Short mmCIF file of N, CA and C in Angstrom, two decimals:
data_model
loop_
_atom_site.label_atom_id
_atom_site.label_comp_id
_atom_site.label_asym_id
_atom_site.label_seq_id
_atom_site.Cartn_x
_atom_site.Cartn_y
_atom_site.Cartn_z
N UNK A 1 11.81 -17.28 13.10
CA UNK A 1 12.70 -16.87 12.03
C UNK A 1 11.90 -16.47 10.79
N UNK A 2 10.82 -17.20 10.48
CA UNK A 2 10.02 -16.88 9.31
C UNK A 2 9.43 -15.48 9.40
N UNK A 3 9.04 -15.06 10.60
CA UNK A 3 8.44 -13.72 10.74
C UNK A 3 9.47 -12.64 10.41
N UNK A 4 10.74 -12.89 10.64
CA UNK A 4 11.77 -11.92 10.28
C UNK A 4 11.84 -11.78 8.76
N UNK A 5 11.73 -12.89 8.04
CA UNK A 5 11.73 -12.83 6.58
C UNK A 5 10.46 -12.16 6.06
N UNK A 6 9.35 -12.40 6.73
CA UNK A 6 8.09 -11.74 6.36
C UNK A 6 8.25 -10.23 6.51
N UNK A 7 8.83 -9.78 7.62
CA UNK A 7 9.02 -8.35 7.87
C UNK A 7 9.99 -7.74 6.86
N UNK A 8 11.08 -8.45 6.56
CA UNK A 8 12.04 -7.96 5.57
C UNK A 8 11.39 -7.83 4.19
N UNK A 9 10.57 -8.82 3.83
CA UNK A 9 9.89 -8.79 2.54
C UNK A 9 8.95 -7.60 2.46
N UNK A 10 8.20 -7.34 3.53
CA UNK A 10 7.32 -6.17 3.56
C UNK A 10 8.13 -4.87 3.47
N UNK A 11 9.27 -4.84 4.13
CA UNK A 11 10.14 -3.67 4.05
C UNK A 11 10.64 -3.42 2.63
N UNK A 12 11.01 -4.49 1.94
CA UNK A 12 11.46 -4.37 0.55
C UNK A 12 10.31 -3.85 -0.32
N UNK A 13 9.11 -4.39 -0.12
CA UNK A 13 7.95 -3.93 -0.88
C UNK A 13 7.66 -2.45 -0.63
N UNK A 14 7.78 -2.03 0.63
CA UNK A 14 7.55 -0.62 0.97
C UNK A 14 8.59 0.27 0.29
N UNK A 15 9.85 -0.14 0.33
CA UNK A 15 10.91 0.64 -0.31
C UNK A 15 10.70 0.72 -1.82
N UNK A 16 10.30 -0.39 -2.43
CA UNK A 16 10.02 -0.40 -3.86
C UNK A 16 8.87 0.56 -4.19
N UNK A 17 7.86 0.59 -3.34
CA UNK A 17 6.72 1.49 -3.56
C UNK A 17 7.17 2.95 -3.51
N UNK A 18 8.02 3.27 -2.55
CA UNK A 18 8.52 4.64 -2.43
C UNK A 18 9.33 5.02 -3.67
N UNK A 19 10.20 4.13 -4.10
CA UNK A 19 11.07 4.42 -5.24
C UNK A 19 10.26 4.59 -6.52
N UNK A 20 9.24 3.75 -6.72
CA UNK A 20 8.53 3.74 -7.99
C UNK A 20 7.27 4.59 -8.03
N UNK A 21 6.68 4.88 -6.89
CA UNK A 21 5.41 5.60 -6.90
C UNK A 21 5.48 6.99 -6.27
N UNK A 22 6.22 7.14 -5.21
CA UNK A 22 6.28 8.42 -4.51
C UNK A 22 7.29 9.35 -5.16
N UNK A 23 8.41 8.83 -5.57
CA UNK A 23 9.46 9.60 -6.21
C UNK A 23 9.06 9.87 -7.66
N UNK A 24 8.66 11.08 -8.00
CA UNK A 24 8.15 11.34 -9.34
C UNK A 24 9.23 11.25 -10.41
N UNK A 25 8.80 10.83 -11.58
CA UNK A 25 9.70 10.79 -12.73
C UNK A 25 9.60 12.09 -13.50
N UNK A 26 10.28 12.14 -14.65
CA UNK A 26 10.29 13.38 -15.42
C UNK A 26 9.35 13.35 -16.61
N UNK A 27 8.91 12.16 -17.02
CA UNK A 27 8.00 12.08 -18.16
C UNK A 27 7.07 10.89 -17.95
N UNK A 28 6.01 10.87 -18.68
CA UNK A 28 5.06 9.77 -18.57
C UNK A 28 4.87 9.13 -19.92
N UNK A 29 4.02 8.13 -19.96
CA UNK A 29 3.71 7.46 -21.22
C UNK A 29 3.55 5.97 -21.01
N UNK A 30 3.24 5.29 -22.09
CA UNK A 30 3.03 3.85 -22.07
C UNK A 30 3.83 3.23 -23.21
N UNK A 31 4.54 2.15 -22.91
CA UNK A 31 5.29 1.40 -23.93
C UNK A 31 4.95 -0.07 -23.76
N UNK A 32 4.14 -0.61 -24.67
CA UNK A 32 3.68 -1.99 -24.55
C UNK A 32 4.38 -2.95 -25.51
N UNK A 33 5.33 -2.46 -26.30
CA UNK A 33 6.07 -3.32 -27.22
C UNK A 33 7.26 -3.92 -26.46
N UNK A 34 7.28 -5.26 -26.34
CA UNK A 34 8.39 -5.88 -25.59
C UNK A 34 9.76 -5.53 -26.19
N UNK A 35 10.67 -5.22 -25.31
CA UNK A 35 12.08 -4.92 -25.60
C UNK A 35 12.31 -3.58 -26.30
N UNK A 36 11.27 -2.82 -26.59
CA UNK A 36 11.45 -1.52 -27.23
C UNK A 36 12.10 -0.52 -26.28
N UNK A 37 11.65 -0.51 -25.04
CA UNK A 37 12.20 0.42 -24.04
C UNK A 37 13.65 0.05 -23.70
N UNK A 38 13.92 -1.24 -23.63
CA UNK A 38 15.29 -1.70 -23.35
C UNK A 38 16.23 -1.26 -24.48
N UNK A 39 15.80 -1.46 -25.72
CA UNK A 39 16.62 -1.07 -26.87
C UNK A 39 16.79 0.44 -26.94
N UNK A 40 15.73 1.19 -26.64
CA UNK A 40 15.81 2.65 -26.69
C UNK A 40 16.78 3.20 -25.66
N UNK A 41 16.87 2.55 -24.51
CA UNK A 41 17.80 3.01 -23.47
C UNK A 41 19.24 2.77 -23.87
N UNK A 42 19.48 1.79 -24.72
CA UNK A 42 20.82 1.50 -25.21
C UNK A 42 21.69 0.82 -24.16
N UNK A 43 22.98 0.73 -24.51
CA UNK A 43 23.92 0.02 -23.64
C UNK A 43 24.87 0.96 -22.92
N UNK A 44 24.59 2.24 -22.99
CA UNK A 44 25.43 3.23 -22.31
C UNK A 44 25.03 3.36 -20.85
N UNK A 45 25.45 4.45 -20.25
CA UNK A 45 25.15 4.69 -18.83
C UNK A 45 23.65 4.81 -18.57
N UNK A 46 22.92 5.44 -19.49
CA UNK A 46 21.48 5.57 -19.31
C UNK A 46 20.82 4.20 -19.30
N UNK A 47 21.18 3.37 -20.24
CA UNK A 47 20.62 2.02 -20.31
C UNK A 47 20.99 1.18 -19.10
N UNK A 48 22.24 1.31 -18.68
CA UNK A 48 22.67 0.58 -17.48
C UNK A 48 21.89 1.03 -16.26
N UNK A 49 21.69 2.33 -16.14
CA UNK A 49 20.94 2.88 -15.01
C UNK A 49 19.48 2.43 -15.04
N UNK A 50 18.83 2.57 -16.19
CA UNK A 50 17.41 2.23 -16.29
C UNK A 50 17.19 0.72 -16.21
N UNK A 51 17.85 -0.02 -17.07
CA UNK A 51 17.63 -1.47 -17.13
C UNK A 51 18.22 -2.18 -15.92
N UNK A 52 19.44 -1.79 -15.56
CA UNK A 52 20.07 -2.39 -14.38
C UNK A 52 19.32 -2.06 -13.11
N UNK A 53 18.79 -0.85 -13.04
CA UNK A 53 18.01 -0.46 -11.86
C UNK A 53 16.74 -1.28 -11.71
N UNK A 54 16.06 -1.55 -12.83
CA UNK A 54 14.86 -2.38 -12.77
C UNK A 54 15.19 -3.80 -12.32
N UNK A 55 16.31 -4.31 -12.77
CA UNK A 55 16.72 -5.66 -12.34
C UNK A 55 17.11 -5.63 -10.86
N UNK A 56 17.97 -4.69 -10.49
CA UNK A 56 18.50 -4.63 -9.12
C UNK A 56 17.40 -4.41 -8.09
N UNK A 57 16.38 -3.65 -8.44
CA UNK A 57 15.33 -3.34 -7.47
C UNK A 57 14.56 -4.60 -7.04
N UNK A 58 14.45 -5.60 -7.92
CA UNK A 58 13.67 -6.79 -7.59
C UNK A 58 14.52 -7.97 -7.10
N UNK A 59 15.86 -7.84 -7.13
CA UNK A 59 16.71 -8.93 -6.60
C UNK A 59 16.41 -9.22 -5.13
N UNK A 60 16.30 -8.21 -4.26
CA UNK A 60 15.99 -8.52 -2.86
C UNK A 60 14.63 -9.21 -2.68
N UNK A 61 13.65 -8.79 -3.46
CA UNK A 61 12.34 -9.44 -3.37
C UNK A 61 12.44 -10.91 -3.76
N UNK A 62 13.12 -11.19 -4.84
CA UNK A 62 13.30 -12.58 -5.28
C UNK A 62 14.10 -13.41 -4.29
N UNK A 63 15.03 -12.77 -3.61
CA UNK A 63 15.82 -13.49 -2.61
C UNK A 63 15.00 -13.81 -1.36
N UNK A 64 14.07 -12.91 -1.01
CA UNK A 64 13.31 -13.07 0.23
C UNK A 64 12.01 -13.86 0.07
N UNK A 65 11.37 -13.78 -1.08
CA UNK A 65 10.07 -14.45 -1.25
C UNK A 65 10.09 -15.94 -0.89
N UNK A 66 11.10 -16.71 -1.32
CA UNK A 66 11.09 -18.14 -0.97
C UNK A 66 11.27 -18.40 0.53
N UNK A 67 11.80 -17.42 1.24
CA UNK A 67 12.05 -17.59 2.67
C UNK A 67 10.89 -17.07 3.51
N UNK A 68 10.04 -16.25 2.91
CA UNK A 68 8.92 -15.65 3.64
C UNK A 68 7.70 -16.58 3.62
N UNK A 69 6.74 -16.24 4.43
CA UNK A 69 5.46 -16.97 4.49
C UNK A 69 5.64 -18.46 4.72
N UNK A 70 6.57 -18.80 5.58
CA UNK A 70 6.79 -20.20 5.92
C UNK A 70 7.26 -21.04 4.75
N UNK A 71 7.89 -20.43 3.76
CA UNK A 71 8.41 -21.17 2.63
C UNK A 71 7.36 -21.53 1.58
N UNK A 72 6.16 -20.97 1.69
CA UNK A 72 5.10 -21.31 0.75
C UNK A 72 5.37 -20.81 -0.67
N UNK A 73 6.30 -19.89 -0.83
CA UNK A 73 6.64 -19.38 -2.16
C UNK A 73 7.98 -19.90 -2.64
N UNK A 74 8.45 -20.99 -2.05
CA UNK A 74 9.79 -21.52 -2.33
C UNK A 74 9.82 -22.35 -3.62
N UNK A 75 9.61 -21.68 -4.73
CA UNK A 75 9.82 -22.29 -6.04
C UNK A 75 10.00 -21.16 -7.05
N UNK A 76 10.72 -21.45 -8.11
CA UNK A 76 10.97 -20.41 -9.11
C UNK A 76 9.68 -19.95 -9.79
N UNK A 77 8.76 -20.86 -10.15
CA UNK A 77 7.50 -20.37 -10.75
C UNK A 77 6.70 -19.47 -9.81
N UNK A 78 6.71 -19.76 -8.53
CA UNK A 78 5.98 -18.91 -7.57
C UNK A 78 6.64 -17.56 -7.42
N UNK A 79 7.96 -17.54 -7.36
CA UNK A 79 8.69 -16.27 -7.29
C UNK A 79 8.40 -15.45 -8.54
N UNK A 80 8.40 -16.10 -9.70
CA UNK A 80 8.11 -15.41 -10.95
C UNK A 80 6.69 -14.86 -10.95
N UNK A 81 5.72 -15.66 -10.49
CA UNK A 81 4.32 -15.22 -10.47
C UNK A 81 4.12 -14.03 -9.52
N UNK A 82 4.67 -14.12 -8.33
CA UNK A 82 4.48 -13.03 -7.36
C UNK A 82 5.22 -11.77 -7.80
N UNK A 83 6.46 -11.93 -8.26
CA UNK A 83 7.21 -10.74 -8.69
C UNK A 83 6.56 -10.12 -9.93
N UNK A 84 6.02 -10.95 -10.81
CA UNK A 84 5.31 -10.43 -11.97
C UNK A 84 4.06 -9.67 -11.55
N UNK A 85 3.31 -10.22 -10.60
CA UNK A 85 2.11 -9.54 -10.11
C UNK A 85 2.45 -8.21 -9.44
N UNK A 86 3.52 -8.21 -8.65
CA UNK A 86 3.95 -6.97 -7.99
C UNK A 86 4.38 -5.94 -9.04
N UNK A 87 5.16 -6.38 -10.01
CA UNK A 87 5.64 -5.46 -11.04
C UNK A 87 4.50 -4.91 -11.88
N UNK A 88 3.56 -5.75 -12.28
CA UNK A 88 2.40 -5.29 -13.05
C UNK A 88 1.58 -4.30 -12.24
N UNK A 89 1.42 -4.58 -10.95
CA UNK A 89 0.68 -3.65 -10.07
C UNK A 89 1.38 -2.30 -10.01
N UNK A 90 2.70 -2.32 -9.87
CA UNK A 90 3.47 -1.07 -9.83
C UNK A 90 3.29 -0.30 -11.13
N UNK A 91 3.39 -0.98 -12.25
CA UNK A 91 3.25 -0.31 -13.55
C UNK A 91 1.86 0.29 -13.73
N UNK A 92 0.84 -0.45 -13.33
CA UNK A 92 -0.53 0.07 -13.42
C UNK A 92 -0.70 1.29 -12.51
N UNK A 93 -0.17 1.20 -11.29
CA UNK A 93 -0.28 2.33 -10.36
C UNK A 93 0.48 3.55 -10.87
N UNK A 94 1.63 3.34 -11.48
CA UNK A 94 2.37 4.47 -12.04
C UNK A 94 1.53 5.17 -13.11
N UNK A 95 0.83 4.40 -13.91
CA UNK A 95 -0.01 4.99 -14.95
C UNK A 95 -1.22 5.69 -14.35
N UNK A 96 -1.94 5.00 -13.46
CA UNK A 96 -3.17 5.54 -12.87
C UNK A 96 -2.89 6.77 -12.02
N UNK A 97 -1.79 6.74 -11.26
CA UNK A 97 -1.45 7.86 -10.38
C UNK A 97 -0.72 8.98 -11.13
N UNK A 98 -0.47 8.77 -12.41
CA UNK A 98 0.25 9.74 -13.23
C UNK A 98 1.55 10.17 -12.52
N UNK A 99 2.37 9.15 -12.22
CA UNK A 99 3.59 9.36 -11.45
C UNK A 99 4.73 9.95 -12.27
N UNK A 100 4.46 10.29 -13.54
CA UNK A 100 5.51 10.87 -14.37
C UNK A 100 6.54 9.86 -14.82
N UNK A 101 6.13 8.62 -14.86
CA UNK A 101 7.04 7.55 -15.29
C UNK A 101 6.43 6.82 -16.48
N UNK A 102 7.28 6.23 -17.28
CA UNK A 102 6.80 5.46 -18.42
C UNK A 102 6.35 4.09 -17.92
N UNK A 103 5.14 3.73 -18.25
CA UNK A 103 4.61 2.41 -17.92
C UNK A 103 5.02 1.49 -19.07
N UNK A 104 5.86 0.50 -18.79
CA UNK A 104 6.43 -0.31 -19.87
C UNK A 104 6.43 -1.79 -19.53
N UNK A 105 6.13 -2.59 -20.53
CA UNK A 105 6.18 -4.04 -20.37
C UNK A 105 7.62 -4.49 -20.11
N UNK A 106 8.58 -3.73 -20.63
CA UNK A 106 9.98 -4.07 -20.40
C UNK A 106 10.35 -4.01 -18.91
N UNK A 107 9.74 -3.09 -18.19
CA UNK A 107 9.99 -3.00 -16.76
C UNK A 107 9.56 -4.28 -16.06
N UNK A 108 8.44 -4.83 -16.48
CA UNK A 108 7.95 -6.09 -15.89
C UNK A 108 8.94 -7.21 -16.21
N UNK A 109 9.41 -7.27 -17.44
CA UNK A 109 10.37 -8.30 -17.84
C UNK A 109 11.65 -8.19 -17.02
N UNK A 110 12.18 -6.97 -16.90
CA UNK A 110 13.42 -6.76 -16.15
C UNK A 110 13.23 -7.01 -14.66
N UNK A 111 12.09 -6.59 -14.11
CA UNK A 111 11.81 -6.83 -12.69
C UNK A 111 11.74 -8.32 -12.40
N UNK A 112 11.08 -9.07 -13.26
CA UNK A 112 10.98 -10.52 -13.06
C UNK A 112 12.35 -11.19 -13.18
N UNK A 113 13.16 -10.69 -14.11
CA UNK A 113 14.53 -11.22 -14.23
C UNK A 113 15.31 -10.96 -12.95
N UNK A 114 15.17 -9.78 -12.39
CA UNK A 114 15.85 -9.47 -11.12
C UNK A 114 15.38 -10.36 -9.99
N UNK A 115 14.08 -10.61 -9.92
CA UNK A 115 13.55 -11.48 -8.87
C UNK A 115 14.09 -12.91 -9.03
N UNK A 116 14.15 -13.38 -10.26
CA UNK A 116 14.70 -14.73 -10.48
C UNK A 116 16.18 -14.80 -10.13
N UNK A 117 16.93 -13.74 -10.40
CA UNK A 117 18.34 -13.70 -10.00
C UNK A 117 18.45 -13.79 -8.48
N UNK A 118 17.61 -13.03 -7.78
CA UNK A 118 17.61 -13.09 -6.31
C UNK A 118 17.27 -14.47 -5.80
N UNK A 119 16.29 -15.12 -6.43
CA UNK A 119 15.90 -16.47 -6.01
C UNK A 119 17.03 -17.48 -6.26
N UNK A 120 17.71 -17.32 -7.40
CA UNK A 120 18.84 -18.21 -7.71
C UNK A 120 19.95 -18.03 -6.68
N UNK A 121 20.21 -16.79 -6.30
CA UNK A 121 21.29 -16.52 -5.33
C UNK A 121 21.01 -17.14 -3.96
N UNK A 122 19.75 -17.22 -3.57
CA UNK A 122 19.41 -17.78 -2.26
C UNK A 122 18.89 -19.21 -2.34
N UNK A 123 18.86 -19.78 -3.55
CA UNK A 123 18.31 -21.12 -3.73
C UNK A 123 18.90 -22.17 -2.79
N UNK A 124 20.21 -22.26 -2.62
CA UNK A 124 20.71 -23.32 -1.72
C UNK A 124 20.12 -23.22 -0.31
N UNK A 125 19.92 -22.01 0.16
CA UNK A 125 19.40 -21.82 1.51
C UNK A 125 17.93 -22.22 1.59
N UNK A 126 17.09 -21.66 0.71
CA UNK A 126 15.66 -21.97 0.82
C UNK A 126 15.33 -23.37 0.36
N UNK A 127 16.12 -23.93 -0.55
CA UNK A 127 15.90 -25.31 -0.97
C UNK A 127 16.19 -26.27 0.19
N UNK A 128 17.26 -26.01 0.94
CA UNK A 128 17.58 -26.84 2.11
C UNK A 128 16.49 -26.72 3.17
N UNK A 129 15.98 -25.50 3.39
CA UNK A 129 14.90 -25.32 4.36
C UNK A 129 13.64 -26.04 3.91
N UNK A 130 13.35 -25.99 2.63
CA UNK A 130 12.16 -26.65 2.09
C UNK A 130 12.28 -28.17 2.27
N UNK A 131 13.44 -28.72 1.99
CA UNK A 131 13.66 -30.17 2.16
C UNK A 131 13.54 -30.55 3.64
N UNK A 132 14.09 -29.71 4.52
CA UNK A 132 14.02 -29.98 5.95
C UNK A 132 12.56 -29.96 6.42
N UNK A 133 11.79 -28.99 5.94
CA UNK A 133 10.36 -28.94 6.31
C UNK A 133 9.63 -30.18 5.82
N UNK A 134 9.98 -30.63 4.62
CA UNK A 134 9.36 -31.84 4.08
C UNK A 134 9.67 -33.06 4.92
N UNK A 135 10.93 -33.19 5.35
CA UNK A 135 11.31 -34.34 6.20
C UNK A 135 10.60 -34.27 7.55
N UNK A 136 10.53 -33.05 8.12
CA UNK A 136 9.86 -32.90 9.41
C UNK A 136 8.38 -33.21 9.30
N UNK A 137 7.76 -32.80 8.20
CA UNK A 137 6.34 -33.10 7.98
C UNK A 137 6.11 -34.58 7.81
N UNK A 138 6.98 -35.25 7.08
CA UNK A 138 6.85 -36.70 6.88
C UNK A 138 7.04 -37.44 8.20
N UNK A 139 8.00 -36.98 9.01
CA UNK A 139 8.22 -37.61 10.31
C UNK A 139 7.01 -37.41 11.22
N UNK A 140 6.42 -36.24 11.23
CA UNK A 140 5.24 -35.98 12.05
C UNK A 140 4.07 -36.85 11.60
N UNK A 141 3.93 -37.04 10.29
CA UNK A 141 2.87 -37.90 9.77
C UNK A 141 3.08 -39.34 10.20
N UNK A 142 4.32 -39.82 10.15
CA UNK A 142 4.62 -41.19 10.59
C UNK A 142 4.31 -41.36 12.06
N UNK A 143 4.69 -40.36 12.87
CA UNK A 143 4.42 -40.45 14.31
C UNK A 143 2.94 -40.49 14.59
N UNK A 144 2.15 -39.73 13.87
CA UNK A 144 0.70 -39.73 14.07
C UNK A 144 0.08 -41.06 13.63
N UNK A 145 0.63 -41.65 12.57
CA UNK A 145 0.05 -42.90 12.09
C UNK A 145 0.41 -44.08 12.99
N UNK A 146 1.47 -43.97 13.80
CA UNK A 146 1.86 -45.04 14.71
C UNK A 146 1.11 -44.99 16.03
N UNK A 147 0.34 -43.95 16.25
CA UNK A 147 -0.38 -43.83 17.53
C UNK A 147 -1.63 -44.63 17.54
#
């Protein structure tokens, strides 16, 4: 079952790469002031599309990370660290590859928020699996110590 989550997670990463790196944007640039890009987009349809899209794109990653790799990423700080690293990598690649997109710290903030939302939505499932793995590990340790 874990390998299915690993494959889904890789699929999500591949789709994110296509959306953010292969699909060219219309303008380029760098925005390193936190929340400036979010404020500039406003609360209208453009802001909803840009900001909501950044959040929505990382929800599946945040939902799958705690379930992938045998549950080794099953914590909110780990989901935040991995999603942050992925988002920073995407932003750097957009700049280096001149993908016609604005490289912005706000995108990293919104992407991480989306990943945390995904992790919260699947928390009951991966938390139960993590507890079950812990009980199974403790039982295996007891069995080995009784031999």
